[in-house]
Short mmCIF file of C-alpha atoms in Angstrom, two decimals:
data_model
loop_
_atom_site.label_atom_id
_atom_site.label_comp_id
_atom_site.label_asym_id
_atom_site.label_seq_id
_atom_site.Cartn_x
_atom_site.Cartn_y
_atom_site.Cartn_z
CA MET M 1 109.57 184.32 34.53
CA ALA M 2 106.25 182.51 34.22
CA SER M 3 104.21 182.65 31.03
CA LYS M 4 101.17 181.04 29.46
CA ILE M 5 100.69 177.91 27.43
CA THR M 6 99.08 178.85 24.11
CA MET M 7 97.69 177.07 21.08
CA GLY M 8 99.73 177.54 17.90
CA GLU M 9 98.40 178.19 14.42
CA HIS M 10 98.74 174.55 13.38
CA GLY M 11 96.97 173.04 16.38
CA GLN M 12 100.11 172.44 18.43
CA LEU M 13 100.54 173.55 22.04
CA GLN M 14 103.20 176.19 22.60
CA VAL M 15 104.67 175.46 26.02
CA PRO M 16 107.17 177.92 27.57
CA GLU M 17 109.96 176.85 29.93
CA ASN M 18 108.13 178.22 32.99
CA PRO M 19 104.39 177.88 32.34
CA THR M 20 101.73 178.95 34.80
CA ILE M 21 99.32 176.09 35.55
CA PRO M 22 96.21 176.60 37.70
CA PHE M 23 95.40 173.89 40.24
CA ILE M 24 92.53 173.05 42.57
CA GLU M 25 93.57 171.13 45.66
CA GLY M 26 90.17 169.49 45.95
CA ASP M 27 87.87 168.65 48.84
CA GLY M 28 88.12 165.94 51.49
CA ILE M 29 91.41 164.13 50.93
CA GLY M 30 92.33 166.59 48.17
CA PRO M 31 94.81 168.72 50.16
CA ASP M 32 96.67 165.62 51.44
CA ILE M 33 97.10 164.02 48.03
CA TRP M 34 97.88 167.32 46.29
CA SER M 35 100.63 168.16 48.81
CA ALA M 36 102.38 164.86 48.06
CA SER M 37 101.78 165.04 44.31
CA VAL M 38 103.07 168.54 43.63
CA ARG M 39 106.39 167.73 45.33
CA VAL M 40 106.78 164.73 43.00
CA PHE M 41 105.99 166.86 39.93
CA ASP M 42 108.51 169.53 40.88
CA ALA M 43 111.23 167.00 41.72
CA ALA M 44 110.79 165.11 38.45
CA ILE M 45 110.89 168.30 36.37
CA GLU M 46 114.01 169.47 38.21
CA LYS M 47 115.72 166.12 37.65
CA ALA M 48 114.69 165.81 34.00
CA TYR M 49 115.65 169.32 32.93
CA SER M 50 118.30 170.38 35.46
CA GLY M 51 116.39 173.47 36.51
CA LYS M 52 115.80 174.78 32.97
CA ARG M 53 112.08 174.14 33.24
CA LYS M 54 109.73 174.77 36.14
CA ILE M 55 105.95 175.00 36.58
CA GLN M 56 104.58 178.08 38.31
CA TRP M 57 101.58 176.77 40.23
CA LEU M 58 98.54 179.05 40.49
CA LYS M 59 96.04 178.05 43.19
CA VAL M 60 92.38 178.64 42.28
CA LEU M 61 89.29 177.85 44.31
CA ALA M 62 86.33 175.53 43.69
CA GLY M 63 84.20 173.17 45.74
CA GLU M 64 83.76 173.36 49.50
CA GLU M 65 86.78 175.59 50.13
CA SER M 66 85.45 178.12 47.66
CA PHE M 67 81.88 177.92 48.98
CA LYS M 68 83.04 178.58 52.54
CA GLN M 69 85.15 181.56 51.48
CA ASN M 70 82.92 183.33 48.99
CA GLY M 71 79.61 181.46 48.73
CA SER M 72 80.29 180.09 45.23
CA TRP M 73 81.06 176.49 44.34
CA MET M 74 82.72 177.51 41.08
CA PRO M 75 83.76 181.21 41.01
CA ASP M 76 84.01 183.01 37.69
CA ALA M 77 87.69 183.71 38.46
CA THR M 78 88.44 179.99 38.54
CA MET M 79 86.67 179.29 35.27
CA ASP M 80 88.42 182.29 33.72
CA ALA M 81 91.81 180.96 34.85
CA PHE M 82 91.12 177.55 33.32
CA LYS M 83 90.17 179.25 30.06
CA GLU M 84 93.14 181.62 30.04
CA TYR M 85 95.96 179.21 30.90
CA LEU M 86 94.62 176.25 28.84
CA VAL M 87 96.15 173.44 30.95
CA SER M 88 95.15 172.81 34.57
CA ILE M 89 94.94 170.05 37.17
CA LYS M 90 92.55 169.35 40.01
CA GLY M 91 91.82 167.08 42.93
CA PRO M 92 88.39 165.59 43.71
CA LEU M 93 85.48 167.99 44.23
CA THR M 94 82.29 167.65 46.23
CA THR M 95 79.08 167.58 44.22
CA PRO M 96 76.68 170.11 45.81
CA VAL M 97 73.57 168.55 47.37
CA GLY M 98 70.22 170.01 46.33
CA GLY M 99 69.94 172.84 43.83
CA GLY M 100 72.59 174.67 41.87
CA ILE M 101 75.35 172.98 39.88
CA ARG M 102 74.54 169.32 39.28
CA SER M 103 78.26 168.45 39.18
CA LEU M 104 81.28 170.73 39.26
CA ASN M 105 83.19 168.31 37.04
CA VAL M 106 80.38 168.24 34.47
CA ALA M 107 80.13 172.04 34.63
CA LEU M 108 83.83 172.35 33.78
CA ARG M 109 83.54 169.91 30.90
CA GLN M 110 80.55 171.67 29.39
CA GLU M 111 81.82 175.24 29.86
CA LEU M 112 85.21 174.46 28.28
CA ASP M 113 83.74 171.98 25.77
CA LEU M 114 86.15 169.29 26.94
CA TYR M 115 84.77 166.69 24.60
CA VAL M 116 87.28 163.91 25.34
CA CYS M 117 87.45 162.19 28.71
CA LEU M 118 90.76 160.38 28.42
CA ARG M 119 91.30 157.44 30.75
CA PRO M 120 94.42 155.29 30.26
CA VAL M 121 94.31 151.99 32.15
CA ARG M 122 97.49 150.00 32.71
CA TYR M 123 98.87 147.65 35.32
CA PHE M 124 101.83 148.33 37.60
CA GLU M 125 103.59 145.13 38.67
CA GLY M 126 102.81 144.27 42.28
CA THR M 127 99.53 146.18 42.46
CA PRO M 128 96.85 144.07 44.21
CA SER M 129 94.24 143.00 41.65
CA PRO M 130 91.28 140.60 41.56
CA MET M 131 92.35 139.48 38.08
CA TRP M 132 94.42 136.42 37.25
CA GLN M 133 96.51 138.24 34.63
CA PRO M 134 95.99 142.00 35.13
CA GLU M 135 99.17 142.73 33.18
CA LYS M 136 97.18 142.00 29.99
CA VAL M 137 95.07 145.12 30.59
CA ASN M 138 96.52 148.07 28.67
CA MET M 139 93.81 150.26 27.20
CA THR M 140 93.15 153.94 26.61
CA ILE M 141 89.52 155.02 26.77
CA PHE M 142 88.21 157.97 24.76
CA ARG M 143 84.86 158.75 26.38
CA GLU M 144 82.64 161.36 24.73
CA ASN M 145 82.19 164.03 27.36
CA THR M 146 79.51 166.52 26.33
CA GLU M 147 76.49 164.61 24.98
CA ASP M 148 74.44 161.51 25.80
CA ILE M 149 72.46 161.55 29.06
CA TYR M 150 75.09 163.80 30.64
CA ALA M 151 73.61 166.68 28.68
CA GLY M 152 71.24 166.85 31.67
CA ILE M 153 67.98 167.07 29.71
CA GLU M 154 65.47 165.34 31.97
CA TYR M 155 62.10 166.03 33.55
CA MET M 156 60.59 164.68 36.76
CA ALA M 157 57.33 162.75 36.65
CA GLY M 158 54.33 164.92 37.44
CA THR M 159 55.89 168.26 36.46
CA GLU M 160 54.43 170.55 33.82
CA GLU M 161 57.49 169.97 31.61
CA SER M 162 57.06 166.22 31.90
CA ARG M 163 53.36 166.44 30.95
CA LYS M 164 54.18 168.62 27.93
CA LEU M 165 56.79 166.18 26.71
CA LEU M 166 54.46 163.22 27.28
CA ASN M 167 51.74 164.94 25.28
CA PHE M 168 54.16 165.72 22.44
CA LEU M 169 55.43 162.14 22.34
CA THR M 170 52.00 160.54 22.39
CA GLN M 171 49.94 163.06 20.42
CA GLU M 172 52.46 164.48 17.91
CA LEU M 173 54.78 161.52 17.40
CA GLY M 174 52.35 158.70 18.09
CA VAL M 175 54.52 156.98 20.70
CA LYS M 176 52.67 154.05 22.27
CA LYS M 177 55.51 152.27 24.10
CA ILE M 178 55.52 154.22 27.38
CA ARG M 179 54.37 151.59 29.86
CA PHE M 180 53.25 153.89 32.69
CA PRO M 181 52.91 157.34 31.13
CA GLU M 182 51.41 159.23 34.06
CA THR M 183 54.21 158.26 36.48
CA SER M 184 57.15 158.35 34.07
CA SER M 185 60.08 160.72 34.26
CA PHE M 186 61.78 161.49 30.96
CA GLY M 187 65.34 161.96 29.80
CA ILE M 188 66.61 162.94 26.36
CA LYS M 189 69.81 161.47 24.91
CA PRO M 190 71.39 163.70 22.25
CA VAL M 191 74.08 162.08 20.10
CA SER M 192 75.30 164.20 17.18
CA GLN M 193 77.38 163.40 14.12
CA GLN M 194 79.79 166.26 14.89
CA GLY M 195 80.21 165.21 18.52
CA SER M 196 80.72 161.58 17.57
CA GLU M 197 83.21 162.37 14.82
CA ARG M 198 85.46 164.64 16.85
CA LEU M 199 85.67 162.04 19.63
CA ILE M 200 86.38 159.12 17.30
CA ARG M 201 88.79 161.22 15.23
CA SER M 202 90.83 161.91 18.38
CA ALA M 203 90.88 158.21 19.28
CA ILE M 204 92.05 157.12 15.82
CA GLN M 205 94.72 159.81 15.66
CA TYR M 206 95.97 158.76 19.11
CA ALA M 207 96.25 155.14 17.96
CA ILE M 208 98.16 156.17 14.83
CA ASP M 209 100.49 158.53 16.68
CA ASN M 210 101.30 155.93 19.33
CA LYS M 211 101.51 152.98 16.89
CA LEU M 212 98.74 151.07 18.65
CA PRO M 213 97.02 148.12 16.96
CA SER M 214 93.31 148.91 17.14
CA VAL M 215 90.44 151.24 17.98
CA THR M 216 87.23 149.60 19.22
CA ILE M 217 83.97 151.56 18.94
CA VAL M 218 81.90 150.43 21.93
CA HIS M 219 78.15 151.03 21.66
CA LYS M 220 74.68 149.67 22.36
CA GLY M 221 73.53 150.18 18.80
CA ASN M 222 71.60 146.92 18.67
CA ILE M 223 68.97 148.61 20.90
CA MET M 224 69.52 152.38 20.46
CA LYS M 225 69.85 152.28 16.69
CA PHE M 226 69.65 156.01 15.94
CA THR M 227 71.93 157.24 18.75
CA GLU M 228 74.49 154.59 19.64
CA GLY M 229 74.02 152.79 16.34
CA ALA M 230 74.62 156.06 14.51
CA PHE M 231 77.72 156.64 16.67
CA LYS M 232 79.14 153.35 15.38
CA ASN M 233 78.26 154.07 11.75
CA TRP M 234 79.58 157.64 11.84
CA GLY M 235 82.79 156.23 13.30
CA TYR M 236 83.24 153.75 10.46
CA ASP M 237 82.40 156.44 7.89
CA LEU M 238 85.00 158.78 9.38
CA ALA M 239 87.68 156.09 9.55
CA GLU M 240 87.18 155.03 5.94
CA THR M 241 87.22 158.58 4.54
CA GLU M 242 89.59 160.67 6.69
CA PHE M 243 92.03 157.87 7.61
CA ALA M 244 91.78 155.63 4.56
CA GLY M 245 95.54 155.16 4.22
CA ASP M 246 96.15 154.40 7.90
CA VAL M 247 93.28 152.14 8.99
CA TYR M 248 91.39 149.03 8.00
CA THR M 249 87.85 148.55 9.29
CA TRP M 250 85.80 145.51 10.12
CA ARG M 251 83.09 146.97 7.90
CA GLN M 252 85.48 146.97 4.93
CA TRP M 253 86.30 143.35 5.60
CA GLU M 254 82.63 142.37 5.82
CA LYS M 255 82.00 144.15 2.51
CA THR M 256 84.94 142.35 0.91
CA LYS M 257 83.64 139.00 2.13
CA SER M 258 80.16 139.76 0.82
CA GLU M 259 81.37 140.82 -2.60
CA SER M 260 83.65 137.83 -2.96
CA GLY M 261 80.94 135.44 -1.86
CA GLU M 262 82.99 134.04 1.01
CA ALA M 263 80.98 132.44 3.77
CA VAL M 264 83.90 132.24 6.17
CA ALA M 265 86.60 134.83 6.85
CA ASN M 266 89.94 133.98 5.30
CA GLU M 267 92.45 134.98 7.95
CA GLU M 268 95.39 135.11 5.54
CA MET M 269 93.51 137.49 3.24
CA ARG M 270 92.50 139.60 6.22
CA ILE M 271 96.06 139.99 7.51
CA SER M 272 97.24 140.85 4.00
CA ALA M 273 94.55 143.51 3.63
CA ILE M 274 95.39 145.09 6.97
CA GLY M 275 99.07 145.42 6.15
CA GLY M 276 100.12 146.98 9.43
CA LYS M 277 97.24 149.46 9.55
CA VAL M 278 95.25 150.33 12.68
CA ILE M 279 92.21 148.04 12.87
CA ILE M 280 88.89 149.83 13.47
CA LYS M 281 86.33 147.47 14.98
CA ASP M 282 83.24 147.66 17.15
CA ALA M 283 81.73 145.85 20.14
CA ILE M 284 78.36 145.95 21.85
CA ALA M 285 78.85 147.40 25.32
CA ASP M 286 77.70 144.44 27.42
CA ASN M 287 79.78 141.99 25.41
CA PHE M 288 82.77 144.32 25.58
CA LEU M 289 82.63 144.39 29.39
CA GLN M 290 82.74 140.60 29.35
CA GLN M 291 85.54 140.38 26.79
CA ALA M 292 87.56 143.02 28.64
CA MET M 293 87.89 140.49 31.47
CA LEU M 294 88.25 137.35 29.37
CA ALA M 295 90.58 138.69 26.66
CA PRO M 296 91.77 142.22 27.55
CA GLN M 297 94.84 141.82 25.34
CA ASP M 298 92.54 142.08 22.29
CA TYR M 299 91.74 145.74 22.99
CA SER M 300 93.88 148.83 22.84
CA VAL M 301 92.08 152.16 22.23
CA ILE M 302 88.39 152.42 23.09
CA ALA M 303 86.04 155.06 21.64
CA THR M 304 82.64 155.23 23.31
CA LEU M 305 79.78 157.45 24.41
CA ASN M 306 79.42 159.20 27.75
CA LEU M 307 77.48 156.71 29.89
CA ASN M 308 79.21 153.63 28.46
CA GLY M 309 82.53 155.35 29.07
CA ASP M 310 81.67 155.98 32.71
CA TYR M 311 80.97 152.30 33.33
CA ILE M 312 83.91 151.05 31.27
CA SER M 313 86.47 153.40 32.84
CA ASP M 314 85.75 152.30 36.40
CA ALA M 315 85.32 148.63 35.51
CA LEU M 316 88.72 148.52 33.80
CA ALA M 317 90.32 150.51 36.62
CA ALA M 318 89.13 147.86 39.09
CA GLN M 319 91.04 145.23 37.12
CA VAL M 320 94.37 146.99 37.67
CA GLY M 321 94.01 148.21 41.26
CA GLY M 322 91.00 150.51 41.46
CA ILE M 323 90.25 154.17 40.83
CA GLY M 324 92.68 155.16 43.59
CA ILE M 325 95.42 154.63 41.00
CA ALA M 326 93.42 155.63 37.90
CA PRO M 327 94.34 158.92 36.17
CA GLY M 328 92.08 160.98 33.95
CA ALA M 329 91.92 164.04 31.73
CA ASN M 330 89.25 166.11 30.02
CA ILE M 331 90.55 167.60 26.76
CA ASN M 332 89.50 169.74 23.81
CA TYR M 333 92.17 168.98 21.20
CA GLN M 334 90.94 171.83 19.01
CA THR M 335 91.32 174.68 21.54
CA GLY M 336 94.03 173.07 23.65
CA HIS M 337 92.03 173.29 26.88
CA ALA M 338 92.72 170.36 29.18
CA VAL M 339 91.86 169.62 32.81
CA PHE M 340 93.71 166.72 34.41
CA GLU M 341 92.08 165.24 37.49
CA ALA M 342 91.83 162.59 40.14
CA THR M 343 89.15 160.14 39.09
CA HIS M 344 88.08 159.14 42.61
CA GLY M 345 85.87 160.93 45.12
CA THR M 346 86.64 163.19 48.08
CA ALA M 347 86.46 160.45 50.80
CA PRO M 348 85.62 163.07 53.46
CA LYS M 349 85.98 160.71 56.43
CA PHE M 350 89.67 160.39 55.58
CA ALA M 351 90.26 164.14 55.19
CA ASN M 352 93.42 165.40 56.91
CA THR M 353 94.47 161.88 57.91
CA ASN M 354 97.48 161.78 55.54
CA THR M 355 96.67 158.15 54.70
CA MET M 356 95.23 157.98 51.18
CA ASN M 357 96.87 156.95 47.91
CA PRO M 358 97.87 159.99 45.78
CA CYS M 359 98.51 157.97 42.61
CA SER M 360 95.38 159.09 40.76
CA VAL M 361 96.51 162.74 40.90
CA ILE M 362 100.17 161.82 40.36
CA LEU M 363 99.45 159.77 37.23
CA SER M 364 97.07 162.47 36.00
CA GLY M 365 100.06 164.79 36.34
CA VAL M 366 102.03 162.34 34.21
CA MET M 367 99.34 162.67 31.54
CA MET M 368 99.56 166.46 31.84
CA LEU M 369 103.33 166.44 31.37
CA GLU M 370 102.96 164.18 28.32
CA TYR M 371 100.32 166.52 26.90
CA MET M 372 102.75 169.42 27.37
CA GLY M 373 105.50 167.50 25.59
CA TRP M 374 107.57 167.09 28.78
CA LYS M 375 107.82 163.35 28.31
CA GLU M 376 111.15 162.92 30.08
CA ALA M 377 109.69 164.13 33.40
CA ALA M 378 106.56 162.05 32.83
CA GLU M 379 108.61 158.90 32.29
CA LEU M 380 110.61 159.49 35.46
CA ILE M 381 107.42 159.61 37.51
CA THR M 382 105.88 156.57 35.82
CA ASN M 383 109.01 154.52 36.48
CA ALA M 384 109.14 155.72 40.09
CA VAL M 385 105.52 154.66 40.68
CA GLY M 386 106.27 151.22 39.27
CA ARG M 387 109.42 150.84 41.36
CA THR M 388 107.75 152.00 44.56
CA ILE M 389 104.83 149.57 44.19
CA ARG M 390 107.15 146.68 43.29
CA ASN M 391 109.05 147.41 46.51
CA LYS M 392 105.74 147.04 48.41
CA THR M 393 106.14 150.48 49.98
CA VAL M 394 102.53 151.60 49.72
CA THR M 395 99.61 153.42 51.31
CA ILE M 396 96.86 151.73 53.33
CA ASP M 397 94.67 150.73 50.35
CA PHE M 398 97.36 148.51 48.84
CA TYR M 399 98.98 147.56 52.16
CA ASN M 400 95.78 145.86 53.34
CA LEU M 401 95.87 143.61 50.26
CA MET M 402 99.59 142.76 50.31
CA LYS M 403 101.77 140.33 52.20
CA GLU M 404 104.90 141.76 53.82
CA GLY M 405 104.34 145.30 52.62
CA THR M 406 105.54 148.51 54.25
CA LEU M 407 102.78 150.93 55.25
CA LEU M 408 103.38 154.57 54.30
CA LYS M 409 101.44 157.75 54.90
CA THR M 410 100.48 159.88 51.89
CA SER M 411 103.39 162.26 52.43
CA GLU M 412 105.82 159.38 52.96
CA PHE M 413 104.67 157.76 49.73
CA GLY M 414 105.49 161.04 47.98
CA ASP M 415 108.95 160.97 49.60
CA GLU M 416 109.48 157.41 48.37
CA LEU M 417 108.53 158.35 44.81
CA ILE M 418 111.00 161.25 44.84
CA LYS M 419 113.72 158.89 46.12
CA ASN M 420 112.91 156.48 43.29
CA LEU M 421 112.91 159.04 40.47
#
C-alpha cells in the first residue's frame, strides 16, 4: 500500500516502504528518456530490496502536455501534488514564449522555496571529454535558488516603472553612474543574509556529513561588494560561529598571520591549525572558472549565488561529458520538499526518436534515492552507468565522440543499464 513521505520532528525524512512519488515526463524528448529511466529505477529498487520496497509513481501534468489538455502550463493540482508528497522528479519542460510564467522551473523553485539547487559533477570513466584529466573533476555545487537576478525584478527601458525607478535612483539616492539613463533597462539583485546563510549552512553540513575536504564560497564580491561581497562575509561568519568545531576558514588563517606578524604563510602551522577540519575558503567567480579547469582537484563543495551557479554548473558539466549526463535537484532541507530533474532542455527536434541520452534523469533519480536514504539502490544504478559507459555501449551523443563504440537507442540503453545492475 502506497503512502507519503513526511518530514519528522527532528528534520529527518520519514520514508515508507512504498512511497508515492509524483513525476512529470517532460516535453520534447521527456517521454523517451523517462520511459527508459523509470524502468531502471524500478529494477534497481527490486534488486536492492528483494521486493520489500517499491515506488508508486504518480503522473502529474505540466508544460506542453498540460497546456494542450487543460490550457494551463502548471496546473494547481500539479503544484499541490509536489507540496503534498514532498519528493518528486521531472523531465525537461518548455519555457512558455511571450507572457505568463517566465519559467516553469523557476516557478516551482519559488513556490516551494527550493533554496538549494544541488548539482553534483563527477566523471565516469570512458565518457568523451574535452579535458586532459577529467577524472580530477569531482565537485558538488550548492547554488542559491531563490534570490539574485532570478528574483525577476526588472523593468524595460521606456516603461513607466523604469522611469520611476530612474527618478528614484537619480533624485533620491543621487546615483550618477548610469551611462545612458533614458535608454536603460533596470534589474534589481536582492541578496539577503538569511538566504545566504541557509544556502551556505547546507553546503557546509553536506561537506561534514560526507567527510569532504573543503567548501569554496564563489562570488564576485570585488565588484558587487554589498551583495556578493556580503554573501562571502556572511558565509565566513556562519562557518566560524555555527561550525566552529568542524571547520577552519581562510579568514581565520589570515587573522592569525596578521596577529603574529607573519608576512608569509607557514604551511606547517596551517596544517596543524586545520587538524582534519573542513576548510572554508573563497574564490572570485572568474578566477574560479579558470582554476576549475587548471586545478579541479583543489575544489570539492561549492557554495555560490544564483547566476554564478548557473554558469558554473554547466561549465563543470561540460568538463565531464556535458549536461546530457548532468543530474540536478532543487531542495528545501527545512521542509523536506525536493524536486529532482533533468538539467538539459527539451530538444524538440529529437522528440519521439528514441535516440537521446537518459543519464541526466537517471542520475537525478540516483540523487533522489540517496535523499530518501535508499542508498543501496542508488549505488547499483551509479555502478551500472559507469559499467555501461566503460563498455562503450552508448547513445548517439557519446557514440559520435567514441572509437569502436556500440550505438544504442534510448530504450536499449535503459535495457543495458538494467543488465549491468
